Amino acid sequence: FMLRLCKLKHLLCFMAGLTLACAAFGADAYPSKPVTILVPYPAGGLSDVVARIVAKPLGDRLGQPVVVENSGGAAGAIGVQKVLASPADGYYVLQGSPSSLVLSPLINPAIKYKSDDLRMLQVVVESDFLLVARQDLPVTTADELAALARASGVKQPLSYGSIGTGSFHHLIGNRFSKVIGAQTVHVPYKGITPLMQDLIGQRVDFAMLPYSKSLAEFAAQRQVKILGSLSKERIPALQPIPSVNEGKALKDFNFSIWSAYFVRKDTPEPVVKKLHLALSEVLHAPSVRESLEAQGQKVPRLLSNAEAEKFYQESFVQFRALAKEIALKE
């Protein structure tokens, strides 16, 4: 009996050692094939541009190509579901934001995933928001837009576009209507690119969009007009554009949004650490930071694994409270 017990102990020790060795081998072997950054919005938008700036240097550090895949729809939820349906092996990395990860599951009952089904690796950018109108709308400031929206009344309410029902853009558009006391019509799109096409084509009246170089260029070409920024102060690169805090109708109507990289929460810890380290090195590189800042983005300080987890949980609480505050339902 004692001999059999001794053999069993040796077998268990061997199996434990084998498990540790396999885990170490898996971490060393990762990645052994291309890695995909999944952007849950159509190509051509700001999220897509950010991902393509990051992809090449990230591939250089991982030693495998990093490709960008776009999968838009449902305020980013379709892309999130695609990542969650893939193996938890680190080969699908989501570039997500509160729109797709926090708000959509809270607001849209058809979405079954939860925010904590994913694990944050690193925040990549923070974006200020702008109040943007079609070029021929007879307003030039945020206060004038508020007055026009109130004057338009229920019969001919102004329309505002978003990147989907339940998105952050939808949330603050809805809150705008409540703050100014006017009825507006929400028009959801699959992403910023089709929304911009309709703003330029004058098929939707206004939108609240993250600041980007391409958006500033559309305004300079008089294809759309920027009425104000939702930042507390003027954006340095857009000095002629006032903050909404300088008017009366939208004081303290200040919003920004972050974008970050995620994997499934059950991804092996060695893979998570390797991806976190590689992303941190990429985002610390001056050339990458300069490229992101040239697109009008703020690159926040890098977070440790523990800080990223805490930041994500705090963001969930913050955005859930905001959604509940305005009782956003559509």
PDB file of C-alpha atoms in Angstrom, residues 46 50 53-54 95 122-130 210-213 229-239 243 254-261 283-286 288-303 311:
ATOM      1  CA  LEU A  46     -10.890  56.963 -35.894  1.00  0.00           C
ATOM      2  CA  VAL A  50      -5.593  54.116 -34.208  1.00  0.00           C
ATOM      3  CA  ILE A  53      -0.885  52.959 -36.154  1.00  0.00           C
ATOM      4  CA  VAL A  54      -0.387  50.377 -33.387  1.00  0.00           C
ATOM      5  CA  GLN A  95      -9.823  47.453 -29.423  1.00  0.00           C
ATOM      6  CA  GLN A 122      -3.747  48.742 -21.765  1.00  0.00           C
ATOM      7  CA  VAL A 123      -5.473  52.053 -22.549  1.00  0.00           C
ATOM      8  CA  VAL A 124      -4.317  53.361 -25.919  1.00  0.00           C
ATOM      9  CA  VAL A 125      -5.929  56.809 -26.383  1.00  0.00           C
ATOM     10  CA  GLU A 126      -8.372  59.270 -24.872  1.00  0.00           C
ATOM     11  CA  SER A 127     -10.504  61.390 -27.214  1.00  0.00           C
ATOM     12  CA  ASP A 128     -12.169  64.767 -26.656  1.00  0.00           C
ATOM     13  CA  PHE A 129     -15.616  65.170 -28.187  1.00  0.00           C
ATOM     14  CA  LEU A 130     -16.836  67.861 -30.573  1.00  0.00           C
ATOM     15  CA  PRO A 210     -14.462  62.369 -31.041  1.00  0.00           C
ATOM     16  CA  TYR A 211     -11.924  64.877 -32.292  1.00  0.00           C
ATOM     17  CA  SER A 212      -9.743  63.559 -35.086  1.00  0.00           C
ATOM     18  CA  LYS A 213      -7.511  64.981 -37.773  1.00  0.00           C
ATOM     19  CA  SER A 229     -15.772  71.171 -28.042  1.00  0.00           C
ATOM     20  CA  LEU A 230     -17.132  69.180 -25.115  1.00  0.00           C
ATOM     21  CA  SER A 231     -13.805  69.581 -23.325  1.00  0.00           C
ATOM     22  CA  LYS A 232     -13.535  71.784 -20.231  1.00  0.00           C
ATOM     23  CA  GLU A 233     -11.237  74.169 -22.087  1.00  0.00           C
ATOM     24  CA  ARG A 234     -10.405  74.805 -25.733  1.00  0.00           C
ATOM     25  CA  ILE A 235      -8.492  72.050 -27.490  1.00  0.00           C
ATOM     26  CA  PRO A 236      -4.963  73.366 -28.253  1.00  0.00           C
ATOM     27  CA  ALA A 237      -5.061  72.195 -31.883  1.00  0.00           C
ATOM     28  CA  LEU A 238      -8.489  73.825 -32.387  1.00  0.00           C
ATOM     29  CA  GLN A 239      -7.972  77.170 -30.664  1.00  0.00           C
ATOM     30  CA  SER A 243     -15.500  75.021 -25.375  1.00  0.00           C
ATOM     31  CA  ASN A 254     -17.943  67.907 -20.822  1.00  0.00           C
ATOM     32  CA  PHE A 255     -17.194  64.441 -22.198  1.00  0.00           C
ATOM     33  CA  SER A 256     -14.274  62.378 -23.428  1.00  0.00           C
ATOM     34  CA  ILE A 257     -13.879  58.668 -24.101  1.00  0.00           C
ATOM     35  CA  TRP A 258     -11.058  56.146 -23.910  1.00  0.00           C
ATOM     36  CA  SER A 259     -10.104  53.272 -26.180  1.00  0.00           C
ATOM     37  CA  ALA A 260      -8.193  50.256 -24.891  1.00  0.00           C
ATOM     38  CA  TYR A 261      -7.072  46.730 -25.755  1.00  0.00           C
ATOM     39  CA  LEU A 283       2.741  53.006 -26.667  1.00  0.00           C
ATOM     40  CA  HIS A 284       5.896  54.269 -24.971  1.00  0.00           C
ATOM     41  CA  ALA A 285       7.678  54.643 -28.321  1.00  0.00           C
ATOM     42  CA  PRO A 286       7.913  58.342 -29.340  1.00  0.00           C
ATOM     43  CA  VAL A 288       3.811  55.852 -32.045  1.00  0.00           C
ATOM     44  CA  ARG A 289       2.818  58.545 -29.563  1.00  0.00           C
ATOM     45  CA  GLU A 290       3.525  61.256 -32.128  1.00  0.00           C
ATOM     46  CA  SER A 291       1.443  59.457 -34.765  1.00  0.00           C
ATOM     47  CA  LEU A 292      -1.500  59.108 -32.374  1.00  0.00           C
ATOM     48  CA  GLU A 293      -1.233  62.722 -31.239  1.00  0.00           C
ATOM     49  CA  ALA A 294      -1.118  63.837 -34.885  1.00  0.00           C
ATOM     50  CA  GLN A 295      -4.599  62.295 -35.185  1.00  0.00           C
ATOM     51  CA  GLY A 296      -5.800  64.532 -32.355  1.00  0.00           C
ATOM     52  CA  GLN A 297      -5.621  61.843 -29.667  1.00  0.00           C
ATOM     53  CA  LYS A 298      -4.308  62.042 -26.125  1.00  0.00           C
ATOM     54  CA  VAL A 299      -2.014  59.179 -25.110  1.00  0.00           C
ATOM     55  CA  PRO A 300      -2.579  58.580 -21.380  1.00  0.00           C
ATOM     56  CA  ARG A 301       0.034  57.260 -18.991  1.00  0.00           C
ATOM     57  CA  LEU A 302       0.737  53.553 -19.213  1.00  0.00           C
ATOM     58  CA  LEU A 303      -0.981  51.281 -16.684  1.00  0.00           C
ATOM     59  CA  PHE A 311      -9.379  51.544 -14.223  1.00  0.00           C
TER      60      PHE A 311
END
